[in-house]
Structure formats: C-alpha cells, structure tokens
C-alpha cells in the first residue's frame, strides 16, 4: 500500500507547543542543523493529548547533538548512542534526539542495522505507521506529512508509510504495535495491514519475549483492550504470543449447548476493566493483573472439556489447569514473579464463589475465601462479578445479589475479627513455652492445628486457645514430640 506523496511536503500549522520545544529548535537552527519534533508527540498534538516524552529527529550526528545540549539540558545520557539517540531531561520533559536514519534490518535477526541518513522524508518512511510518520520542523512549525498521516488520523485508519510487508520485515514487533494502537486509539487497521499481519504472523517469533511482553501489557491496559486482543487472534499472531487465548475458540458441539468461551472471555475482560476504580480506590485502573486474569480465567477449559451423558458439557478443574497454563505463559513472556503469582492466583480462585450462591457459606468458609485471596481480594471481587455474561436477566441478578451478600458477610466478619491476616490465637513463642518444645517441625504442626481452629471457629481468648492446644497435644502419640526424623 504505497501512499502518493503530498504535492506540498510541508505547511505551517498553528499548534501550541511548550517553549522548551521552540528553544531547542532555535539552538539547532542557529548551529546550522535541522531539528523536528516527530512521531507520537506530533500525533498527540492532533489528538489534543499531552506528551510528557518528546521525540526529535535531526541531521546532526550524536556528537554534534551532545555539543549542542550539554550545557542546556538538566542532565543527559548516551545509552542509545549506537542507534543515534541522545536522551536528556529538561524542565520536567524527557527528551530523545535521534539522528536521521535510513535504517536497514537484517531479516533473519531481531537487531536493527543502523545507517544514518540525511533526509527527513527518508527517516519518516522507515517509521511504523503514517500517523507516527509526521514531523514538525522547528522552530518554523512546518508540518511535514509526506505519507498522509493527517488524512489517516481523520479517517481513524492505521496504515504504513511504505508497504506493510516492508514495515513488518524491518521490525515484526510492529504487527503487535498495530493491535496495540487499535486498542489505544480506536483506529481501524487498514485491510492491507491486516493481510500482511496475517501472512507474516510467524515472523513475531524472532522478537525477544521481553519486547512482546511490553507491547502486550500496553495493549491490555489500553482503552479498548478487547479490540486489540481480537485483532491478535484474528490475524493468527496470538497463536505465537498467546496461544491459550486462540484455543478458547472451541469448536461448538453440534447442539451449540455451551456458549462461545472466547467471546465470553473478551466480554469478561471488558467488564472487569469497567469495574476498575479511580486513583484513590482499591483497584486503580488500568490494572494489568485484573485485566489479564479476566482474559485468561477460562484458558483451562479446552483441556478439561468433557461431553457428559445426556449431552451436557463439563469443564472440571478448569480453574486449576488454567492457573498453571497462565503461569507457564507468563513465565515464557518473562513477567516478574509477583505479577505471575497474582494473575495465576486469581485464575485459580475465580470459581470459588459459585458454591456460595447455592448454599450460603459458614463463617469459616468466608474466612478461608478472604485468607486465600489475601491482597488480591478486591480484584477477586471484580473478576467474579465480571464473570457473569449470561443474557438471562434473572440468573444475572441472582448471582449479583449473592455476591452482594458475600461482600456484606465479609464486612461483618471484618468488624468482629481481624480478617486481614488470620493468624492462630497463640504465636510460635507461646506454643513452645506452653508445650516445652524447641524450635522444629512439631511447633509447625501445632501452629497449623491452631490456624485450622481459628479458620473454623473464629478467634479465642488466650486461655481457651491454650486449653485447645493442650487437648491436641495430649492426643499426639509419644513419638511425635521426640522423633528426630520428623517430616517438616
């Protein structure tokens, strides 16, 4: 899809930009160099969005750039120098200035081969999408838009400056960026771009897991994550980056008795995002852990699907299987352990509530629910509520009322007991003193016994707890207290 070059390469525009931008432009112009604001910040000017990060491009070499900004910037760094980039901070802005590139990538490698160029148009041609391939010449404030970025922004279309095949060969991660921009900006991906993504999906395999993960997080945390995930699945990219989600498109059984698990998961993702709170609420949005758990909560279903007698379909233990699959995928994508544990735990717990609506729970079951969820409780509330996508109004209302009831029960128990950290009524020191024990596995067993008691029956006065412990101790076999080969 090649774009006809505009008749006029540039024209002045009336944008309010920060004085820092013009000041930097003048510094370069006075030294005989070109400088343009480029990419995302220019796109954001059209969208009326603030950009805390400012990207510039110049015909100056990295050495010349350093000489021009050394005394002007608050501080600067040269980590990206090999790629032509000098970074700095000035007046609260994070700024990057990159020498024009006429970049070539080795198609078999994930590393760009850097060649510096001398033309702004050539530099813009090698950028990912037309809406990111516009520049603002400084300090004259001329808009340079050779590939129709403004037109595509108005049409809300995502297309590439040259052919999408060339763009994606240069950097296959751009296929994921297309899905991310669809989710962030609500743009429609041009049919040619979609075709190239589909044809070249397998090329994503040469991209490092860390880069894929970072794009995925941005997509999931975007304004319309459902759109982005859907595009990954439709083009086949998800087969390589999130195959568990692609697998949710279960072939319906001939009677179409179970709902489409894939569409259900997208709806749960959307509903969970809708339940996030503001910055001072318990789950400030966008919350990756909640959203990703919502997307992945049913990934255990394909592996556990069984057709029962009478035509019913069951998915026994899909919560446990899904939790393991989720952790495995996140590990492959190089997520940190805390994030992996949190998401996997939510997937594991997402079915726990369903026993409540049928029979109500004892206090001990409520305590266990809160203790097992730990710091994830507020997210679990939201995930469980989001997991209702039935069109049956009465069923939906019944589940909502039951969950309201559970939350009320939790609040009441909180009033009466400290539910935040259910601990035994006696600590390890008290147990050892009472039973005359040295530290070791037996103390652990006694502690575990008291914890179970606390879960089942709520808090006890110290004297009552001591009586319970002595009763338990009396029932232990003689060898339990002394056997050196205790299992821990």
XYZ file of C-alpha atoms in Angstrom:
488
model
C 0.000 0.000 0.000
C 2.127 2.894 -1.147
C 0.913 6.389 -0.416
C 1.122 9.112 -3.051
C 3.419 11.847 -1.768
C 1.552 15.042 -0.992
C 2.026 17.837 -3.508
C 3.335 20.097 -0.745
C 5.724 18.381 1.586
C 5.125 20.810 4.431
C 2.901 23.643 5.593
C 2.816 25.770 8.751
C 0.400 24.694 11.479
C -0.969 26.594 14.424
C -0.110 24.409 17.416
C 0.625 25.496 20.951
C 3.885 23.763 21.874
C 5.895 24.142 25.050
C 8.561 26.895 24.913
C 11.182 24.172 25.569
C 10.411 22.715 22.112
C 10.929 26.024 20.294
C 14.027 26.839 22.343
C 15.632 23.527 21.376
C 14.670 24.104 17.722
C 16.356 27.503 17.747
C 19.563 26.079 19.272
C 19.860 23.583 16.406
C 18.873 26.116 13.713
C 21.445 28.629 14.985
C 24.106 25.925 14.656
C 23.003 25.189 11.068
C 21.183 21.921 11.804
C 17.660 20.691 11.156
C 15.514 19.607 14.107
C 11.942 18.288 14.044
C 9.508 17.063 16.657
C 8.486 13.649 15.364
C 6.170 10.649 15.785
C 3.923 10.180 18.822
C 4.137 13.768 20.181
C 3.059 15.189 16.782
C 0.188 12.683 16.546
C -0.824 13.622 20.095
C -0.929 17.336 19.170
C -3.653 16.455 16.621
C -5.473 14.296 19.176
C -5.256 17.008 21.835
C -3.291 14.704 24.176
C -0.378 15.667 26.430
C 3.030 14.110 25.733
C 5.440 14.003 28.676
C 8.030 12.367 26.378
C 9.263 14.373 23.409
C 10.980 12.718 20.431
C 13.034 14.742 17.986
C 14.974 13.865 14.859
C 17.906 15.785 13.358
C 20.581 15.735 10.678
C 23.150 16.369 13.440
C 25.349 13.437 14.469
C 25.158 12.211 18.081
C 28.447 14.071 18.806
C 27.062 17.336 17.412
C 23.842 16.843 19.388
C 25.761 16.338 22.653
C 27.781 19.502 22.000
C 24.553 21.488 21.476
C 22.660 20.284 24.535
C 25.414 19.571 27.072
C 25.104 22.921 28.878
C 21.365 23.381 28.116
C 19.887 20.120 29.432
C 19.287 19.457 33.144
C 21.051 16.143 32.587
C 21.684 13.855 29.598
C 22.699 10.274 28.804
C 24.178 8.415 25.853
C 22.860 4.860 26.311
C 21.269 4.875 22.825
C 24.242 6.495 21.068
C 24.909 3.395 18.892
C 21.384 3.822 17.498
C 21.911 7.553 17.056
C 19.908 8.548 20.134
C 20.856 11.017 22.863
C 18.492 11.266 25.845
C 18.023 14.161 28.276
C 15.753 15.840 30.781
C 14.763 19.499 30.607
C 12.093 21.372 32.565
C 10.291 18.158 33.522
C 10.294 16.723 29.979
C 12.008 13.503 28.956
C 13.580 14.215 25.564
C 15.213 11.975 22.960
C 17.008 13.312 19.893
C 17.854 10.784 17.175
C 19.969 11.314 14.074
C 18.036 10.740 10.799
C 18.098 7.078 9.947
C 17.985 5.214 6.693
C 17.682 2.019 8.600
C 18.061 -1.493 7.324
C 17.225 -4.599 9.336
C 18.747 -7.972 8.751
C 15.569 -10.005 8.002
C 16.885 -13.011 9.956
C 17.856 -11.025 13.015
C 15.957 -9.132 15.672
C 18.637 -6.417 15.752
C 18.417 -3.335 13.526
C 21.413 -2.493 11.369
C 21.837 1.247 11.815
C 22.672 3.508 8.925
C 22.427 7.280 9.452
C 20.639 9.266 6.754
C 20.488 12.907 5.716
C 16.830 13.295 4.717
C 13.800 13.831 6.955
C 11.480 12.175 4.390
C 13.636 9.024 4.290
C 13.612 8.983 8.094
C 9.801 9.222 8.161
C 9.446 6.468 5.537
C 11.084 3.938 7.889
C 8.672 4.654 10.764
C 5.946 2.181 11.697
C 2.620 3.847 10.725
C 1.613 7.003 8.838
C 0.068 8.586 11.957
C 3.514 8.257 13.584
C 5.384 9.391 10.453
C 4.659 13.118 10.708
C 7.154 15.762 11.809
C 7.046 19.385 12.903
C 10.059 21.352 11.646
C 11.480 23.660 14.296
C 11.441 26.462 15.014
C 9.336 27.249 11.890
C 6.454 24.970 12.994
C 6.020 23.497 9.494
C 4.185 20.187 9.388
C 5.933 17.548 7.265
C 3.491 14.791 6.320
C 4.632 13.022 3.133
C 2.586 9.833 3.704
C -0.861 11.109 4.656
C -0.723 10.797 8.429
C -3.217 13.631 8.961
C -5.598 12.080 6.452
C -5.339 8.686 8.196
C -5.837 10.269 11.634
C -9.040 11.948 10.402
C -10.201 8.692 8.829
C -9.162 6.842 12.016
C -7.151 4.377 9.914
C -3.874 2.648 10.694
C -1.681 2.237 7.621
C 2.068 2.135 6.899
C 4.217 4.753 5.102
C 5.559 2.216 2.579
C 4.286 -1.314 2.044
C 3.214 -3.043 5.281
C 5.368 -6.046 4.300
C 8.475 -3.813 4.264
C 7.493 -2.196 7.544
C 6.942 -5.545 9.297
C 10.106 -7.061 7.805
C 12.053 -4.144 9.308
C 10.622 -4.932 12.745
C 7.995 -7.686 13.198
C 7.045 -6.234 16.611
C 5.186 -3.575 14.602
C 2.453 -6.167 13.977
C 1.777 -6.187 17.715
C 2.035 -2.415 17.826
C -0.758 -2.304 15.225
C -3.003 -4.243 17.616
C -1.891 -2.006 20.495
C -2.728 1.209 18.588
C -6.109 -0.251 17.621
C -6.745 -0.790 21.354
C -5.306 2.560 22.487
C -6.579 4.936 19.815
C -9.628 3.107 18.491
C -8.238 3.230 14.920
C -9.274 0.691 12.279
C -6.408 -1.310 10.816
C -6.203 -0.888 7.016
C -7.101 -4.138 5.160
C -3.579 -4.251 3.617
C -2.014 -4.049 7.080
C -4.322 -6.776 8.394
C -3.442 -9.015 5.419
C 0.294 -8.508 5.996
C -0.096 -9.264 9.726
C -1.895 -12.487 8.866
C 0.633 -13.542 6.215
C 3.688 -12.661 8.343
C 2.426 -13.607 11.840
C 5.100 -16.288 12.288
C 7.855 -13.662 11.986
C 6.979 -12.461 15.515
C 8.998 -15.475 16.709
C 12.298 -13.641 16.094
C 11.327 -10.855 18.526
C 12.523 -11.139 22.122
C 9.938 -12.207 24.691
C 10.578 -9.035 26.687
C 9.616 -6.748 23.765
C 6.495 -8.834 23.058
C 5.543 -8.676 26.744
C 5.883 -4.876 26.882
C 3.576 -4.427 23.876
C 1.091 -6.900 25.324
C 0.934 -5.006 28.632
C 0.270 -1.720 26.778
C -2.465 -3.418 24.730
C -4.172 -4.992 27.769
C -4.038 -1.665 29.649
C -5.433 0.332 26.692
C -8.852 1.969 26.435
C -10.287 -0.847 24.252
C -8.261 -3.998 25.022
C -10.946 -6.246 23.511
C -10.306 -4.767 20.047
C -6.560 -5.396 20.322
C -6.861 -8.993 21.559
C -9.407 -9.747 18.841
C -7.002 -8.463 16.183
C -4.145 -10.633 17.557
C -6.401 -13.698 17.426
C -7.947 -12.953 14.001
C -4.575 -12.409 12.311
C -3.025 -15.514 13.897
C -0.449 -13.527 15.905
C -1.971 -14.857 19.119
C -1.003 -18.397 18.002
C 2.584 -17.338 18.787
C 2.193 -14.854 21.656
C -0.975 -16.041 23.485
C -1.910 -19.448 22.055
C -4.096 -20.240 25.099
C -6.433 -17.390 24.096
C -6.647 -18.560 20.465
C -7.521 -22.031 21.772
C -10.601 -20.605 23.520
C -12.403 -20.609 20.190
C -13.723 -24.098 20.939
C -15.418 -25.763 18.036
C -19.024 -25.631 19.240
C -20.540 -29.055 19.748
C -23.240 -29.796 17.187
C -26.015 -28.765 19.580
C -24.314 -25.428 20.406
C -25.104 -26.094 24.034
C -22.179 -24.223 25.539
C -21.535 -20.565 24.939
C -18.562 -19.301 22.968
C -15.790 -19.290 25.596
C -13.668 -16.893 23.524
C -16.308 -14.147 23.177
C -17.246 -14.682 26.837
C -13.595 -14.099 27.863
C -13.395 -10.874 25.837
C -16.600 -9.675 27.477
C -15.272 -10.508 30.964
C -12.092 -8.542 30.142
C -14.208 -5.557 29.083
C -16.464 -5.792 32.147
C -13.522 -6.143 34.555
C -11.884 -3.018 33.100
C -15.210 -1.238 33.652
C -15.080 -2.074 37.388
C -11.655 -0.501 37.993
C -11.580 2.480 40.344
C -10.037 5.929 40.321
C -6.561 6.544 41.724
C -7.739 6.567 45.349
C -9.980 3.463 45.064
C -8.947 -0.126 45.875
C -8.181 -1.123 42.241
C -6.962 1.943 40.298
C -7.273 1.455 36.530
C -5.830 0.389 34.243
C -4.937 -2.669 36.342
C -2.986 -5.226 34.311
C -3.321 -8.031 36.896
C -7.137 -7.829 36.978
C -7.481 -7.435 33.204
C -5.097 -10.237 32.278
C -6.701 -12.595 34.802
C -10.084 -11.734 33.244
C -8.795 -12.588 29.756
C -7.107 -15.820 30.907
C -9.625 -17.030 33.514
C -11.088 -19.785 31.309
C -7.957 -20.925 29.414
C -8.173 -24.269 31.255
C -11.474 -25.075 29.530
C -10.244 -26.573 26.237
C -8.064 -29.124 28.102
C -10.801 -30.106 30.577
C -13.865 -30.214 28.295
C -15.866 -33.428 28.608
C -19.163 -34.412 26.985
C -21.282 -35.995 29.684
C -24.162 -38.459 29.298
C -27.267 -36.613 28.183
C -25.255 -34.129 26.117
C -24.094 -31.839 28.937
C -20.601 -30.335 28.750
C -18.346 -30.132 31.806
C -15.013 -28.411 32.484
C -13.936 -29.940 35.800
C -10.915 -28.305 37.464
C -10.502 -25.824 34.610
C -9.615 -23.211 37.263
C -6.548 -25.157 38.458
C -5.479 -26.148 34.930
C -5.992 -22.564 33.719
C -3.922 -21.182 36.574
C -0.973 -23.424 35.616
C -1.268 -22.591 31.904
C -1.392 -18.881 32.709
C 1.713 -19.024 34.908
C 3.572 -21.004 32.237
C 2.698 -18.494 29.504
C 3.647 -15.509 31.672
C 6.953 -17.150 32.583
C 7.695 -17.623 28.866
C 6.926 -13.914 28.335
C 9.423 -13.042 31.120
C 6.930 -11.471 33.529
C 8.193 -10.895 37.075
C 7.263 -13.478 39.709
C 4.923 -11.243 41.701
C 2.789 -10.467 38.648
C 2.748 -14.130 37.587
C 1.685 -15.271 41.067
C -1.059 -12.651 41.327
C -2.641 -13.391 37.927
C -2.376 -17.184 38.340
C -3.919 -16.978 41.820
C -6.915 -15.004 40.535
C -7.462 -17.558 37.756
C -7.260 -20.332 40.355
C -9.821 -18.636 42.640
C -12.320 -17.396 40.050
C -14.763 -20.296 40.557
C -14.584 -20.296 44.352
C -17.663 -18.093 44.798
C -20.059 -20.370 42.907
C -20.630 -22.607 45.913
C -21.866 -19.561 47.792
C -24.908 -18.705 45.704
C -26.299 -22.233 46.077
C -25.967 -22.882 49.780
C -24.594 -19.832 51.544
C -21.361 -20.262 53.489
C -20.343 -20.820 57.092
C -18.198 -18.156 58.735
C -15.211 -20.464 58.326
C -15.743 -20.627 54.524
C -15.891 -16.826 54.370
C -12.662 -16.609 56.409
C -10.947 -19.010 54.008
C -12.138 -17.026 50.980
C -10.632 -13.819 52.391
C -7.421 -15.522 53.554
C -6.859 -17.359 50.270
C -7.408 -14.179 48.259
C -5.117 -12.175 50.565
C -4.164 -8.830 48.986
C -5.998 -9.856 45.773
C -9.457 -9.773 47.406
C -10.631 -6.510 45.796
C -9.531 -7.777 42.389
C -11.208 -11.142 43.017
C -14.484 -9.332 43.832
C -14.295 -7.584 40.459
C -13.216 -10.641 38.479
C -16.047 -12.739 39.932
C -18.668 -10.071 39.210
C -17.314 -9.657 35.660
C -17.560 -13.387 35.006
C -21.341 -13.113 34.576
C -22.150 -12.659 30.877
C -25.448 -14.530 30.764
C -28.331 -12.931 28.859
C -30.681 -14.480 31.408
C -31.569 -11.415 33.478
C -32.903 -13.365 36.454
C -29.800 -15.550 36.677
C -27.529 -12.482 36.447
C -29.478 -10.708 39.198
C -29.427 -13.776 41.429
C -25.617 -14.015 41.131
C -25.198 -10.275 41.756
C -27.390 -10.448 44.889
C -25.461 -13.479 46.159
C -22.167 -11.649 45.689
C -23.542 -8.541 47.419
C -24.446 -10.849 50.294
C -20.940 -12.352 50.409
C -19.356 -8.876 50.494
C -21.707 -7.912 53.361
C -20.708 -11.086 55.252
C -17.020 -10.242 54.753
C -17.598 -6.709 56.066
C -19.461 -8.024 59.132
C -16.723 -10.562 59.939
C -14.137 -7.807 59.491
C -15.947 -5.795 62.132
C -15.841 -8.696 64.583
C -12.437 -10.171 63.778
C -9.248 -9.031 62.153
C -9.713 -10.734 58.811
C -6.772 -9.080 57.072
C -4.331 -11.646 58.416
C -5.957 -14.618 60.053
C -3.342 -15.930 62.497
C -3.545 -18.530 65.255
C -4.501 -17.222 68.679
C -1.038 -18.203 70.009
C 2.225 -17.465 68.216
C 5.217 -19.802 67.883
C 6.862 -18.493 71.066
C 3.727 -19.096 73.150
C 3.341 -22.612 71.700
C 6.955 -23.538 72.576
C 6.641 -22.115 76.096
C 3.364 -23.951 76.783
C 4.497 -27.344 75.425
C 8.160 -27.066 76.445
C 9.367 -27.505 72.858
C 12.462 -26.367 70.985
C 12.027 -24.816 67.508
C 11.306 -27.530 64.940
C 8.670 -29.303 62.837
C 6.449 -30.133 65.847
C 5.963 -26.417 66.557
C 4.947 -26.013 62.916
C 2.347 -28.755 63.265
C 0.936 -27.215 66.442
C 0.786 -23.814 64.724
C -1.042 -25.364 61.759
C -3.558 -27.016 64.086
C -4.326 -23.674 65.803
C -4.651 -21.957 62.424
C -7.239 -24.537 61.333
C -9.117 -23.990 64.603
C -9.029 -20.229 64.046
C -10.374 -20.658 60.500
C -13.158 -22.966 61.583
C -14.304 -21.296 64.774
C -13.057 -17.731 64.823
C -10.869 -16.075 67.473
C -10.492 -17.499 71.021
C -9.395 -15.934 74.287
C -5.775 -16.911 75.150
C -6.864 -19.253 77.993
C -9.319 -21.082 75.697
C -6.667 -21.328 72.978
C -4.174 -22.794 75.453
C -6.745 -25.370 76.605
C -7.366 -26.360 72.936
C -3.647 -26.717 72.292
C -3.084 -28.861 75.401
C -6.002 -31.065 74.374
C -4.428 -31.545 70.924
C -1.024 -32.208 72.482
C -2.403 -34.892 74.798
C -3.811 -36.709 71.772
C -0.406 -36.786 69.985
C 1.492 -40.118 70.024
C 4.503 -40.186 72.380
C 6.960 -40.344 69.469
C 5.632 -37.109 67.902
C 7.342 -34.961 70.492
C 10.795 -36.517 70.268
C 11.234 -38.294 66.931
C 14.281 -36.662 65.307
C 13.280 -37.839 61.836
C 10.130 -35.671 61.786
C 8.782 -34.698 58.404
C 8.621 -30.921 58.170
